[in-house]
């Protein structure tokens, strides 16, 4: 058995400045080669449309597509032919997701700020949304549900899905089945940066969308950044992250399982355990080493832990929570005696898992929370994908005649203070010309 290496060890208080920067600054480094490649792909898709997407499928996916769109009949057939146990699990995930997201439907707002002055906000769902689900060598039906379910509940009229083709030129049957369960309207066998460009700008086959969501690789993330001038997107996504905060009630074997599960996502995954107090680091290290070779993706796990993983210690929970707020992880697992008491004190996390039974893996698939979450420290600015991500807020105002006269003088004074004489004249007109007869 090859020894398991970890990038970060020791007390968080004793971290070198270089290690602290490496931990906290996880923003994706500018990779000029990725930027150039993505920019080129976007340009040829804008110029050549469907022909460019077909050529990219041959070049990057190694398949010849007879059609970019997957016929709906194939999607229906995939659902009907799905293993009953897998279908039951997908349906359960769909129910739980729906339960959570129905509870967070955006509500219109209407208030009277003063007598006769009415202001409101109207939640208007996007007309058409594009979901991206990774694919190709692996299938991610869960990502289809995570994007499409809240979109539908929010009131989006049309949901389209782009996902890479497999070896036979079509997406995985389980992905197509999930699309049918989630109410996706159209499915396209298109992946990578080309799919993002197609949804952002539109082609003869793929319609232009109003909003794009869904995880993907570095090229997909870069494409979302580059098309952000023409279409809104969800938070930029990067490698999976897990921060475990564990006290002396936590089982090292359980911690190891969670760390290894998240590390198998990607060699760039960030997986850290933060133990309260000292003396248990060796036990956790042994639990990781004893189990890592049981995993099919052991090479990926070993690299992730060696390059980005760690077992760190904190003197107490206060120190651990301060670090967690600075770290702003995608997933935070509180394997402590009273996790609910810590939740109000925890800043900046994409999703929090309370207690040893609340496995992050349950959250990835079935519990009902959304697994589309901010990474790279962006939990300081973004949150989990919800129904609110699928609406835009339209503001409206209604001012009654008497209220207009009362507003006029103060509005004019503020306009004059800003040097906007036209605004001031427009306001004073109401004060001077709309007198109420005695």
Short mmCIF file of C-alpha atoms in Angstrom, two decimals:
data_model
loop_
_atom_site.label_atom_id
_atom_site.label_comp_id
_atom_site.label_asym_id
_atom_site.label_seq_id
_atom_site.Cartn_x
_atom_site.Cartn_y
_atom_site.Cartn_z
CA UNK A 1 0.00 0.00 0.00
CA UNK A 2 1.44 3.36 -1.06
CA UNK A 3 1.56 5.90 1.75
CA UNK A 4 -1.20 8.54 1.57
CA UNK A 5 0.11 12.11 1.42
CA UNK A 6 -1.75 15.24 2.49
CA UNK A 7 -0.95 18.78 1.40
CA UNK A 8 -1.89 20.53 4.68
CA UNK A 9 -1.28 19.33 8.23
CA UNK A 10 -0.88 20.85 11.69
CA UNK A 11 -2.59 23.69 13.50
CA UNK A 12 -4.42 26.36 11.51
CA UNK A 13 -2.79 28.96 13.78
CA UNK A 14 0.65 27.69 12.70
CA UNK A 15 0.00 27.70 8.95
CA UNK A 16 2.67 29.46 6.95
CA UNK A 17 1.56 32.58 5.04
CA UNK A 18 2.02 30.63 1.81
CA UNK A 19 -0.17 27.73 2.99
CA UNK A 20 -2.86 30.08 4.27
CA UNK A 21 -2.99 31.83 0.91
CA UNK A 22 -3.14 28.47 -0.88
CA UNK A 23 -6.07 27.43 1.32
CA UNK A 24 -8.10 30.61 1.21
CA UNK A 25 -7.42 31.86 -2.32
CA UNK A 26 -9.00 29.12 -4.40
CA UNK A 27 -10.19 31.36 -7.22
CA UNK A 28 -9.44 29.75 -10.54
CA UNK A 29 -6.12 30.96 -11.83
CA UNK A 30 -6.31 32.61 -15.22
CA UNK A 31 -5.36 29.96 -17.75
CA UNK A 32 -4.71 31.76 -21.00
CA UNK A 33 -4.82 28.55 -23.03
CA UNK A 34 -8.34 27.74 -21.72
CA UNK A 35 -9.46 31.32 -22.28
CA UNK A 36 -8.16 31.29 -25.86
CA UNK A 37 -9.66 27.89 -26.66
CA UNK A 38 -13.06 28.85 -25.25
CA UNK A 39 -13.04 32.20 -27.02
CA UNK A 40 -12.31 30.44 -30.31
CA UNK A 41 -15.11 27.92 -29.77
CA UNK A 42 -17.61 30.64 -28.94
CA UNK A 43 -16.66 32.59 -32.06
CA UNK A 44 -17.04 29.64 -34.44
CA UNK A 45 -20.37 28.65 -32.88
CA UNK A 46 -21.64 32.22 -33.29
CA UNK A 47 -20.45 32.20 -36.90
CA UNK A 48 -21.23 28.67 -38.08
CA UNK A 49 -23.95 27.54 -35.68
CA UNK A 50 -25.03 23.91 -36.02
CA UNK A 51 -22.18 23.07 -38.41
CA UNK A 52 -19.66 24.18 -35.80
CA UNK A 53 -21.33 22.07 -33.10
CA UNK A 54 -21.30 18.99 -35.33
CA UNK A 55 -17.62 19.54 -36.11
CA UNK A 56 -16.79 20.01 -32.42
CA UNK A 57 -18.56 16.72 -31.59
CA UNK A 58 -16.34 14.92 -34.12
CA UNK A 59 -13.18 16.62 -32.86
CA UNK A 60 -13.73 16.62 -29.10
CA UNK A 61 -16.21 13.80 -28.46
CA UNK A 62 -15.17 11.47 -31.26
CA UNK A 63 -18.72 10.99 -32.54
CA UNK A 64 -20.61 11.85 -35.72
CA UNK A 65 -24.01 13.30 -34.91
CA UNK A 66 -26.93 12.69 -37.26
CA UNK A 67 -28.88 15.32 -35.29
CA UNK A 68 -28.06 17.73 -32.51
CA UNK A 69 -31.47 17.29 -30.91
CA UNK A 70 -32.38 14.02 -29.25
CA UNK A 71 -35.86 12.99 -30.46
CA UNK A 72 -38.38 13.12 -27.64
CA UNK A 73 -39.40 9.55 -28.42
CA UNK A 74 -35.90 8.41 -27.45
CA UNK A 75 -36.18 10.23 -24.13
CA UNK A 76 -39.56 8.67 -23.40
CA UNK A 77 -38.19 5.25 -24.33
CA UNK A 78 -35.22 5.77 -22.01
CA UNK A 79 -37.56 6.47 -19.11
CA UNK A 80 -39.76 3.48 -19.87
CA UNK A 81 -36.74 1.15 -20.15
CA UNK A 82 -35.00 2.42 -17.03
CA UNK A 83 -34.24 -0.09 -14.30
CA UNK A 84 -37.23 0.17 -11.91
CA UNK A 85 -35.02 0.59 -8.85
CA UNK A 86 -33.09 3.45 -10.47
CA UNK A 87 -36.34 5.05 -11.61
CA UNK A 88 -37.75 4.83 -8.10
CA UNK A 89 -34.63 6.53 -6.70
CA UNK A 90 -34.84 9.32 -9.31
CA UNK A 91 -38.53 9.82 -8.57
CA UNK A 92 -37.79 10.02 -4.85
CA UNK A 93 -35.08 12.61 -5.50
CA UNK A 94 -37.54 14.54 -7.67
CA UNK A 95 -40.18 14.54 -4.92
CA UNK A 96 -37.78 15.73 -2.24
CA UNK A 97 -36.32 18.44 -4.46
CA UNK A 98 -39.82 19.58 -5.34
CA UNK A 99 -40.84 19.75 -1.70
CA UNK A 100 -37.91 21.98 -0.81
CA UNK A 101 -38.18 24.26 -3.82
CA UNK A 102 -41.96 24.72 -3.59
CA UNK A 103 -41.38 26.13 -0.12
CA UNK A 104 -39.14 28.85 -1.57
CA UNK A 105 -41.19 30.12 -4.51
CA UNK A 106 -40.56 33.87 -4.90
CA UNK A 107 -43.51 35.98 -3.79
CA UNK A 108 -44.60 39.33 -5.21
CA UNK A 109 -44.22 42.34 -2.92
CA UNK A 110 -46.50 45.40 -2.65
CA UNK A 111 -46.14 48.15 -0.02
CA UNK A 112 -47.45 51.65 0.55
CA UNK A 113 -44.37 53.68 1.48
CA UNK A 114 -46.51 56.67 2.45
CA UNK A 115 -50.09 57.61 1.84
CA UNK A 116 -50.86 57.27 -1.87
CA UNK A 117 -47.39 56.00 -2.87
CA UNK A 118 -47.43 52.32 -3.84
CA UNK A 119 -44.26 50.38 -4.73
CA UNK A 120 -43.94 46.73 -5.58
CA UNK A 121 -41.76 43.96 -6.93
CA UNK A 122 -43.10 41.37 -9.32
CA UNK A 123 -41.30 38.03 -9.69
CA UNK A 124 -41.24 37.28 -13.41
CA UNK A 125 -39.93 33.82 -14.35
CA UNK A 126 -37.53 33.55 -17.26
CA UNK A 127 -39.23 32.45 -20.46
CA UNK A 128 -36.54 29.95 -21.51
CA UNK A 129 -33.73 28.48 -19.42
CA UNK A 130 -30.79 26.33 -20.47
CA UNK A 131 -29.56 23.52 -18.21
CA UNK A 132 -26.08 22.11 -18.67
CA UNK A 133 -25.34 18.61 -17.34
CA UNK A 134 -21.86 17.06 -17.65
CA UNK A 135 -21.65 13.78 -19.54
CA UNK A 136 -19.62 11.90 -22.08
CA UNK A 137 -17.61 9.38 -20.04
CA UNK A 138 -20.05 9.50 -17.10
CA UNK A 139 -23.74 10.24 -16.57
CA UNK A 140 -25.07 12.87 -14.17
CA UNK A 141 -28.87 12.55 -14.03
CA UNK A 142 -28.83 14.20 -10.61
CA UNK A 143 -27.54 17.42 -12.18
CA UNK A 144 -30.47 17.39 -14.59
CA UNK A 145 -32.91 17.24 -11.68
CA UNK A 146 -31.06 19.91 -9.69
CA UNK A 147 -31.36 22.40 -12.55
CA UNK A 148 -34.73 21.58 -14.09
CA UNK A 149 -36.86 21.01 -10.96
CA UNK A 150 -36.48 24.52 -9.45
CA UNK A 151 -36.80 26.06 -12.93
CA UNK A 152 -40.15 24.39 -13.47
CA UNK A 153 -41.41 25.23 -9.99
CA UNK A 154 -40.39 28.87 -10.46
CA UNK A 155 -42.60 29.02 -13.56
CA UNK A 156 -40.07 28.86 -16.40
CA UNK A 157 -42.05 28.18 -19.57
CA UNK A 158 -39.41 26.29 -21.55
CA UNK A 159 -36.46 24.26 -20.24
CA UNK A 160 -33.78 22.99 -22.62
CA UNK A 161 -30.93 20.65 -21.73
CA UNK A 162 -27.48 20.38 -23.26
CA UNK A 163 -25.37 17.38 -22.33
CA UNK A 164 -22.47 15.74 -24.18
CA UNK A 165 -23.05 12.74 -26.45
CA UNK A 166 -21.74 9.33 -25.45
CA UNK A 167 -19.82 6.93 -27.67
CA UNK A 168 -22.93 6.19 -29.74
CA UNK A 169 -23.75 9.82 -30.34
CA UNK A 170 -26.48 10.15 -27.72
CA UNK A 171 -26.44 11.11 -24.06
CA UNK A 172 -26.71 8.39 -21.44
CA UNK A 173 -30.19 6.81 -21.22
CA UNK A 174 -30.38 7.57 -17.48
CA UNK A 175 -29.72 11.25 -18.23
CA UNK A 176 -32.49 11.24 -20.84
CA UNK A 177 -34.81 9.54 -18.36
CA UNK A 178 -34.06 12.18 -15.74
CA UNK A 179 -34.84 14.89 -18.29
CA UNK A 180 -38.28 13.39 -18.85
CA UNK A 181 -38.97 13.12 -15.12
CA UNK A 182 -37.90 16.73 -14.56
CA UNK A 183 -40.06 18.16 -17.34
CA UNK A 184 -37.31 19.18 -19.75
CA UNK A 185 -38.81 20.26 -23.08
CA UNK A 186 -35.89 19.67 -25.46
CA UNK A 187 -32.60 17.78 -25.15
CA UNK A 188 -29.48 18.41 -27.25
CA UNK A 189 -26.47 16.11 -27.51
CA UNK A 190 -24.02 18.98 -27.26
CA UNK A 191 -21.37 19.49 -24.62
CA UNK A 192 -18.58 21.74 -23.43
CA UNK A 193 -18.04 25.38 -24.28
CA UNK A 194 -19.90 24.90 -27.56
CA UNK A 195 -23.10 24.07 -25.69
CA UNK A 196 -22.82 27.22 -23.58
CA UNK A 197 -22.22 29.34 -26.68
CA UNK A 198 -25.16 27.76 -28.48
CA UNK A 199 -27.55 28.44 -25.60
CA UNK A 200 -26.24 31.99 -25.17
CA UNK A 201 -26.42 33.06 -28.82
CA UNK A 202 -28.73 30.49 -30.41
CA UNK A 203 -28.30 28.42 -33.58
CA UNK A 204 -30.72 27.17 -36.20
CA UNK A 205 -31.49 24.19 -33.95
CA UNK A 206 -30.73 25.29 -30.40
CA UNK A 207 -32.80 28.24 -29.17
CA UNK A 208 -31.26 31.21 -27.40
CA UNK A 209 -32.04 31.11 -23.67
CA UNK A 210 -32.49 33.78 -21.01
CA UNK A 211 -30.46 32.09 -18.28
CA UNK A 212 -27.94 29.22 -18.06
CA UNK A 213 -27.30 26.98 -15.04
CA UNK A 214 -25.44 23.78 -14.30
CA UNK A 215 -21.97 22.49 -13.42
CA UNK A 216 -19.22 21.63 -15.86
CA UNK A 217 -15.47 21.45 -16.38
CA UNK A 218 -13.03 24.36 -16.64
CA UNK A 219 -14.01 25.01 -20.27
CA UNK A 220 -17.70 25.17 -19.41
CA UNK A 221 -17.00 27.51 -16.48
CA UNK A 222 -14.88 29.78 -18.66
CA UNK A 223 -17.54 29.81 -21.39
CA UNK A 224 -20.16 30.92 -18.87
CA UNK A 225 -17.89 33.79 -17.85
CA UNK A 226 -17.33 34.83 -21.47
CA UNK A 227 -21.03 34.84 -22.43
CA UNK A 228 -22.10 36.70 -19.28
CA UNK A 229 -22.37 39.92 -21.28
CA UNK A 230 -25.34 38.51 -23.21
CA UNK A 231 -27.02 36.06 -20.81
CA UNK A 232 -27.14 35.58 -17.05
CA UNK A 233 -25.67 32.44 -15.49
CA UNK A 234 -25.43 30.81 -12.09
CA UNK A 235 -22.31 30.98 -9.90
CA UNK A 236 -19.08 29.95 -11.62
CA UNK A 237 -18.38 26.35 -10.60
CA UNK A 238 -15.05 24.77 -9.81
CA UNK A 239 -13.75 21.58 -8.18
CA UNK A 240 -15.76 20.02 -5.35
CA UNK A 241 -14.97 21.17 -1.80
CA UNK A 242 -15.55 19.72 1.66
CA UNK A 243 -14.65 21.17 5.05
CA UNK A 244 -15.28 18.80 7.95
CA UNK A 245 -15.40 20.30 11.45
CA UNK A 246 -15.16 17.46 13.97
CA UNK A 247 -14.91 17.27 17.74
CA UNK A 248 -14.03 14.28 19.92
CA UNK A 249 -17.48 12.75 19.38
CA UNK A 250 -16.75 12.15 15.69
CA UNK A 251 -15.81 8.74 14.31
CA UNK A 252 -12.57 8.85 12.24
CA UNK A 253 -13.94 6.16 9.91
CA UNK A 254 -17.02 8.27 9.14
CA UNK A 255 -14.90 11.35 8.49
CA UNK A 256 -12.64 9.33 6.19
CA UNK A 257 -15.61 8.07 4.17
CA UNK A 258 -16.90 11.59 3.58
CA UNK A 259 -13.46 12.93 2.63
CA UNK A 260 -12.76 10.10 0.20
CA UNK A 261 -16.21 10.40 -1.39
CA UNK A 262 -15.71 14.07 -2.19
CA UNK A 263 -12.08 13.61 -3.25
CA UNK A 264 -13.08 11.10 -5.94
CA UNK A 265 -14.85 13.86 -7.90
CA UNK A 266 -11.74 15.48 -9.28
CA UNK A 267 -7.95 15.56 -8.77
CA UNK A 268 -8.42 19.25 -7.99
CA UNK A 269 -11.06 18.61 -5.29
CA UNK A 270 -10.44 20.43 -2.00
CA UNK A 271 -11.04 18.18 1.01
CA UNK A 272 -10.13 19.28 4.54
CA UNK A 273 -10.77 17.97 8.03
CA UNK A 274 -10.54 20.49 10.86
CA UNK A 275 -10.30 18.65 14.19
CA UNK A 276 -11.06 20.40 17.46
CA UNK A 277 -8.10 19.75 19.75
CA UNK A 278 -5.05 17.62 19.12
CA UNK A 279 -4.27 13.93 19.32
CA UNK A 280 -6.72 12.46 16.80
CA UNK A 281 -4.91 13.38 13.58
CA UNK A 282 -3.08 10.05 13.34
CA UNK A 283 -6.29 8.03 13.72
CA UNK A 284 -7.94 9.93 10.87
CA UNK A 285 -4.83 9.56 8.73
CA UNK A 286 -4.88 5.79 9.27
CA UNK A 287 -8.60 5.62 8.45
CA UNK A 288 -7.96 7.39 5.14
CA UNK A 289 -4.97 5.20 4.27
CA UNK A 290 -6.80 1.98 5.16
CA UNK A 291 -9.70 2.77 2.82
CA UNK A 292 -8.37 4.68 -0.16
CA UNK A 293 -7.39 1.58 -2.18
CA UNK A 294 -10.95 0.24 -1.99
CA UNK A 295 -12.07 2.99 -4.37
CA UNK A 296 -12.07 2.60 -8.13
CA UNK A 297 -10.96 6.23 -8.50
CA UNK A 298 -8.11 5.80 -6.01
CA UNK A 299 -5.63 7.57 -8.28
CA UNK A 300 -7.86 10.64 -8.46
CA UNK A 301 -8.36 10.57 -4.68
CA UNK A 302 -4.65 10.27 -3.93
CA UNK A 303 -3.80 13.19 -6.17
CA UNK A 304 -6.58 15.37 -4.73
CA UNK A 305 -5.43 14.71 -1.17
CA UNK A 306 -1.75 15.15 -1.99
CA UNK A 307 -2.27 18.43 -3.85
CA UNK A 308 -5.14 20.01 -1.94
CA UNK A 309 -6.25 17.84 1.01
CA UNK A 310 -5.45 18.16 4.66
CA UNK A 311 -5.98 17.31 8.31
CA UNK A 312 -5.76 20.46 10.41
CA UNK A 313 -6.47 21.26 14.04
CA UNK A 314 -8.09 24.14 15.91
CA UNK A 315 -7.90 24.88 19.61
CA UNK A 316 -11.66 25.28 19.96
CA UNK A 317 -14.91 25.66 18.02
CA UNK A 318 -14.62 29.45 17.99
CA UNK A 319 -11.33 29.26 16.10
CA UNK A 320 -12.75 26.62 13.75
CA UNK A 321 -15.81 28.71 12.90
CA UNK A 322 -13.72 31.79 12.15
CA UNK A 323 -11.61 29.71 9.77
CA UNK A 324 -14.72 28.20 8.17
CA UNK A 325 -16.10 31.68 7.52
CA UNK A 326 -12.86 32.72 5.84
CA UNK A 327 -12.62 29.47 3.87
CA UNK A 328 -16.22 29.70 2.56
CA UNK A 329 -16.48 26.08 1.45
CA UNK A 330 -19.00 24.53 -0.91
CA UNK A 331 -19.86 21.84 1.68
CA UNK A 332 -19.37 22.13 5.44
CA UNK A 333 -20.03 19.01 7.53
CA UNK A 334 -20.43 19.60 11.26
CA UNK A 335 -19.60 16.28 12.90
CA UNK A 336 -19.89 17.63 16.44
CA UNK A 337 -21.98 16.99 19.53
CA UNK A 338 -24.52 19.80 19.04
CA UNK A 339 -24.36 20.85 15.37
CA UNK A 340 -27.66 22.78 15.37
CA UNK A 341 -26.21 25.20 17.92
CA UNK A 342 -23.37 26.06 15.54
CA UNK A 343 -25.49 26.73 12.45
CA UNK A 344 -26.40 30.36 13.34
CA UNK A 345 -22.72 31.08 13.98
CA UNK A 346 -21.44 29.74 10.67
CA UNK A 347 -20.80 32.29 7.94
CA UNK A 348 -20.19 31.65 4.26
CA UNK A 349 -21.01 28.08 3.26
CA UNK A 350 -22.77 26.70 0.21
CA UNK A 351 -24.48 23.90 2.14
CA UNK A 352 -24.16 22.79 5.77
CA UNK A 353 -24.65 19.21 6.96
CA UNK A 354 -25.58 18.83 10.62
CA UNK A 355 -24.39 15.79 12.53
CA UNK A 356 -22.66 12.50 11.71
CA UNK A 357 -25.67 10.96 9.92
CA UNK A 358 -26.08 13.94 7.58
CA UNK A 359 -23.77 12.63 4.89
CA UNK A 360 -22.83 15.06 2.15
CA UNK A 361 -23.57 12.23 -0.28
CA UNK A 362 -27.23 12.32 0.78
CA UNK A 363 -27.22 15.99 -0.17
CA UNK A 364 -25.62 15.23 -3.52
CA UNK A 365 -28.52 13.03 -4.52
CA UNK A 366 -31.65 12.59 -2.45
CA UNK A 367 -32.22 14.71 0.65
CA UNK A 368 -33.85 17.56 -1.29
CA UNK A 369 -31.31 20.37 -1.08
CA UNK A 370 -29.75 21.53 -4.32
CA UNK A 371 -26.22 20.35 -5.09
CA UNK A 372 -25.49 23.22 -7.47
CA UNK A 373 -23.39 25.25 -5.03
CA UNK A 374 -20.69 27.94 -5.07
CA UNK A 375 -17.06 26.81 -4.94
CA UNK A 376 -13.66 28.48 -4.78
CA UNK A 377 -14.59 30.71 -1.85
CA UNK A 378 -17.57 32.16 -3.74
CA UNK A 379 -19.89 31.14 -0.91
CA UNK A 380 -19.08 34.63 0.36
CA UNK A 381 -21.11 36.02 -2.55
CA UNK A 382 -23.33 33.23 -3.92
CA UNK A 383 -25.67 30.61 -2.49
CA UNK A 384 -27.26 27.32 -3.48
CA UNK A 385 -29.36 27.20 -6.64
CA UNK A 386 -33.01 27.92 -5.79
CA UNK A 387 -36.23 28.99 -7.48
CA UNK A 388 -35.09 32.59 -6.96
CA UNK A 389 -32.36 32.04 -9.55
CA UNK A 390 -35.01 31.52 -12.23
CA UNK A 391 -36.86 34.82 -11.86
CA UNK A 392 -36.03 38.46 -12.44
CA UNK A 393 -37.63 41.16 -10.32
CA UNK A 394 -39.75 43.76 -12.10
CA UNK A 395 -40.24 46.90 -10.03
CA UNK A 396 -43.46 48.92 -10.32
CA UNK A 397 -44.78 52.14 -8.78
CA UNK A 398 -48.15 53.84 -8.60
CA UNK A 399 -48.40 57.41 -7.25
CA UNK A 400 -51.84 58.85 -6.59
CA UNK A 401 -52.53 62.52 -7.58
CA UNK A 402 -52.48 63.95 -4.06
CA UNK A 403 -49.31 62.03 -3.26
CA UNK A 404 -47.65 63.39 -6.43
CA UNK A 405 -48.17 66.93 -5.17
CA UNK A 406 -46.70 66.05 -1.78
CA UNK A 407 -43.63 64.46 -3.36
CA UNK A 408 -42.93 67.21 -5.86
CA UNK A 409 -41.07 69.80 -3.77
CA UNK A 410 -38.64 67.38 -2.10
CA UNK A 411 -37.97 65.57 -5.36
CA UNK A 412 -37.17 68.90 -6.99
CA UNK A 413 -34.78 69.84 -4.18
CA UNK A 414 -32.90 66.54 -4.52
CA UNK A 415 -32.72 66.90 -8.30
CA UNK A 416 -31.35 70.43 -8.02
CA UNK A 417 -28.75 69.18 -5.51
CA UNK A 418 -27.58 66.75 -8.17
CA UNK A 419 -27.56 69.45 -10.86
CA UNK A 420 -30.40 67.90 -12.86
CA UNK A 421 -32.57 70.89 -13.68
CA UNK A 422 -34.82 68.91 -16.03
CA UNK A 423 -35.72 66.50 -13.30
CA UNK A 424 -36.43 69.40 -10.95
CA UNK A 425 -38.72 71.10 -13.48
CA UNK A 426 -40.60 67.84 -14.10
CA UNK A 427 -41.20 67.43 -10.37
CA UNK A 428 -42.20 71.05 -9.68
CA UNK A 429 -44.75 70.86 -12.49
CA UNK A 430 -46.82 68.60 -10.27
CA UNK A 431 -46.55 71.00 -7.35
CA UNK A 432 -47.52 74.05 -9.45
CA UNK A 433 -49.98 72.72 -12.03
CA UNK A 434 -51.96 70.14 -10.13
CA UNK A 435 -53.59 72.33 -7.48
CA UNK A 436 -56.77 70.93 -5.99
CA UNK A 437 -59.67 73.38 -6.35
CA UNK A 438 -61.11 74.67 -3.09
#
